Amino acid sequence: MLMSPNLHMMSGSKDDDGDIDVALKTRARTKRPPLYKVMLLNDDYTPMEFVVMVLERFFGMNHSQAYDIMITVHKKGLAVVGVFSHEIAETKVTQVMDAARRHEHPLQCTMEKE
C-alpha cells in the first residue's frame, strides 16, 4: 500500500523543511538515597572479645572477619564496619551502643554520610 505524500505520519508532524518531529516522553530519574558508613572507634577499655561479638551479632560477620576488623579498630583507631541506608545505619549504631551500655563498655559506634 502506498501513502500519499500529502498524508501525515501518525508518529509526528512535518515541520517546514520536511523533517518529522517526534514528541518524546522524558521520565524523571529517581535519585538513589545516600549511603552511610558505620564505624567502630577504639578505646582502651572495651574487651576485644566484646567487639568481635558485636561484629558477629549486629553485622553478620563470621569470626575471622570480625577478628580482622577488631584488630583494625585496635591498631588504626577506627574502622568502617558497613555501609547502609540511613535507617539501617542508624539502627546498627543504636544496637551497638545499647549493647555496649548494657555490658558497661565505653565502645563508640558512629555513622557518617559516605
mmCIF file of C-alpha atoms in Angstrom:
data_model
loop_
_atom_site.group_PDB
_atom_site.id
_atom_site.type_symbol
_atom_site.label_atom_id
_atom_site.label_comp_id
_atom_site.label_asym_id
_atom_site.label_seq_id
_atom_site.Cartn_x
_atom_site.Cartn_y
_atom_site.Cartn_z
ATOM 1 C CA MET A 1 0.000 0.000 0.000
ATOM 2 C CA LEU A 2 1.384 3.390 -0.983
ATOM 3 C CA MET A 3 0.984 6.516 1.106
ATOM 4 C CA SER A 4 0.057 9.771 -0.462
ATOM 5 C CA PRO A 5 2.740 12.446 0.101
ATOM 6 C CA ASN A 6 0.028 14.727 1.500
ATOM 7 C CA LEU A 7 -0.786 12.400 4.431
ATOM 8 C CA HIS A 8 0.993 12.997 7.732
ATOM 9 C CA MET A 9 2.612 10.121 9.555
ATOM 10 C CA MET A 10 0.924 9.190 12.803
ATOM 11 C CA SER A 11 4.141 9.359 14.887
ATOM 12 C CA GLY A 12 4.686 13.070 14.387
ATOM 13 C CA SER A 13 4.131 16.071 12.209
ATOM 14 C CA LYS A 14 6.254 17.517 9.445
ATOM 15 C CA ASP A 15 7.916 20.854 10.005
ATOM 16 C CA ASP A 16 8.796 23.429 7.315
ATOM 17 C CA ASP A 17 11.824 21.561 5.963
ATOM 18 C CA GLY A 18 10.038 18.197 5.677
ATOM 19 C CA ASP A 19 11.578 16.586 8.781
ATOM 20 C CA ILE A 20 9.278 14.711 11.116
ATOM 21 C CA ASP A 21 9.027 15.976 14.704
ATOM 22 C CA VAL A 22 8.522 13.310 17.314
ATOM 23 C CA ALA A 23 7.442 14.138 20.843
ATOM 24 C CA LEU A 24 9.466 12.160 23.367
ATOM 25 C CA LYS A 25 8.328 11.488 26.875
ATOM 26 C CA THR A 26 11.036 12.019 29.457
ATOM 27 C CA ARG A 27 10.916 10.133 32.695
ATOM 28 C CA ALA A 28 12.252 11.685 35.863
ATOM 29 C CA ARG A 29 15.105 9.580 37.192
ATOM 30 C CA THR A 30 14.843 8.751 40.830
ATOM 31 C CA LYS A 31 17.894 9.666 42.830
ATOM 32 C CA ARG A 32 19.464 6.908 44.902
ATOM 33 C CA PRO A 33 19.325 7.594 48.628
ATOM 34 C CA PRO A 34 22.657 8.477 50.230
ATOM 35 C CA LEU A 35 24.576 5.727 51.988
ATOM 36 C CA TYR A 36 26.154 5.949 55.422
ATOM 37 C CA LYS A 37 29.322 4.397 56.788
ATOM 38 C CA VAL A 38 29.029 2.785 60.214
ATOM 39 C CA MET A 39 32.296 2.940 62.165
ATOM 40 C CA LEU A 40 33.607 1.490 65.410
ATOM 41 C CA LEU A 41 36.069 3.581 67.415
ATOM 42 C CA ASN A 42 38.855 2.204 69.567
ATOM 43 C CA ASP A 43 39.047 2.701 73.304
ATOM 44 C CA ASP A 44 41.351 1.317 75.980
ATOM 45 C CA TYR A 45 38.667 -0.476 77.988
ATOM 46 C CA THR A 46 36.260 -2.468 75.815
ATOM 47 C CA PRO A 47 37.394 -6.118 75.646
ATOM 48 C CA MET A 48 38.397 -7.354 72.210
ATOM 49 C CA GLU A 49 36.053 -10.344 72.616
ATOM 50 C CA PHE A 50 33.105 -7.993 73.076
ATOM 51 C CA VAL A 51 33.962 -6.118 69.863
ATOM 52 C CA VAL A 52 34.166 -9.428 67.977
ATOM 53 C CA MET A 53 30.783 -10.469 69.397
ATOM 54 C CA VAL A 54 29.217 -7.138 68.333
ATOM 55 C CA LEU A 55 30.551 -7.523 64.790
ATOM 56 C CA GLU A 56 29.262 -11.083 64.542
ATOM 57 C CA ARG A 57 25.837 -10.349 66.036
ATOM 58 C CA PHE A 58 24.947 -6.980 64.531
ATOM 59 C CA PHE A 59 26.901 -7.019 61.262
ATOM 60 C CA GLY A 60 26.618 -10.704 60.319
ATOM 61 C CA MET A 61 30.369 -11.300 60.134
ATOM 62 C CA ASN A 62 31.944 -14.666 60.682
ATOM 63 C CA HIS A 63 34.502 -14.976 63.482
ATOM 64 C CA SER A 64 37.509 -14.472 61.209
ATOM 65 C CA GLN A 65 36.086 -11.326 59.581
ATOM 66 C CA ALA A 66 35.056 -9.916 62.961
ATOM 67 C CA TYR A 67 38.504 -10.583 64.424
ATOM 68 C CA ASP A 68 40.228 -8.849 61.480
ATOM 69 C CA ILE A 69 38.008 -5.755 61.810
ATOM 70 C CA MET A 70 38.539 -5.694 65.589
ATOM 71 C CA ILE A 71 42.329 -5.697 65.040
ATOM 72 C CA THR A 72 41.963 -2.845 62.530
ATOM 73 C CA VAL A 73 39.958 -0.826 65.065
ATOM 74 C CA HIS A 74 42.588 -1.567 67.713
ATOM 75 C CA LYS A 75 45.561 -0.612 65.516
ATOM 76 C CA LYS A 76 44.138 2.288 63.491
ATOM 77 C CA GLY A 77 41.713 3.781 65.998
ATOM 78 C CA LEU A 78 38.600 3.137 63.920
ATOM 79 C CA ALA A 79 37.242 1.011 61.101
ATOM 80 C CA VAL A 80 34.260 1.099 58.772
ATOM 81 C CA VAL A 81 32.186 -1.956 59.592
ATOM 82 C CA GLY A 82 29.498 -1.496 56.948
ATOM 83 C CA VAL A 83 27.747 0.865 54.541
ATOM 84 C CA PHE A 84 23.977 1.124 54.726
ATOM 85 C CA SER A 85 20.939 3.300 54.049
ATOM 86 C CA HIS A 86 20.321 5.944 56.707
ATOM 87 C CA GLU A 87 17.671 3.940 58.570
ATOM 88 C CA ILE A 88 19.700 0.742 58.711
ATOM 89 C CA ALA A 89 22.900 2.572 59.695
ATOM 90 C CA GLU A 90 21.033 4.358 62.479
ATOM 91 C CA THR A 91 19.623 1.053 63.721
ATOM 92 C CA LYS A 92 23.069 -0.592 63.725
ATOM 93 C CA VAL A 93 24.583 2.301 65.706
ATOM 94 C CA THR A 94 21.746 2.114 68.242
ATOM 95 C CA GLN A 95 22.097 -1.662 68.600
ATOM 96 C CA VAL A 96 25.855 -1.431 69.211
ATOM 97 C CA MET A 97 25.578 1.477 71.640
ATOM 98 C CA ASP A 98 22.768 -0.222 73.592
ATOM 99 C CA ALA A 99 24.759 -3.467 73.860
ATOM 100 C CA ALA A 100 27.871 -1.559 74.997
ATOM 101 C CA ARG A 101 25.863 0.283 77.671
ATOM 102 C CA ARG A 102 24.218 -2.936 78.892
ATOM 103 C CA HIS A 103 27.658 -4.513 79.308
ATOM 104 C CA GLU A 104 29.108 -1.287 80.758
ATOM 105 C CA HIS A 105 31.679 -0.818 77.985
ATOM 106 C CA PRO A 106 32.616 2.588 76.556
ATOM 107 C CA LEU A 107 32.620 1.298 72.944
ATOM 108 C CA GLN A 108 31.599 4.027 70.480
ATOM 109 C CA CYS A 109 29.851 3.451 67.172
ATOM 110 C CA THR A 110 29.143 6.303 64.762
ATOM 111 C CA MET A 111 27.842 6.884 61.269
ATOM 112 C CA GLU A 112 28.632 9.436 58.596
ATOM 113 C CA LYS A 113 27.485 10.088 55.061
ATOM 114 C CA GLU A 114 29.572 8.246 52.501
#
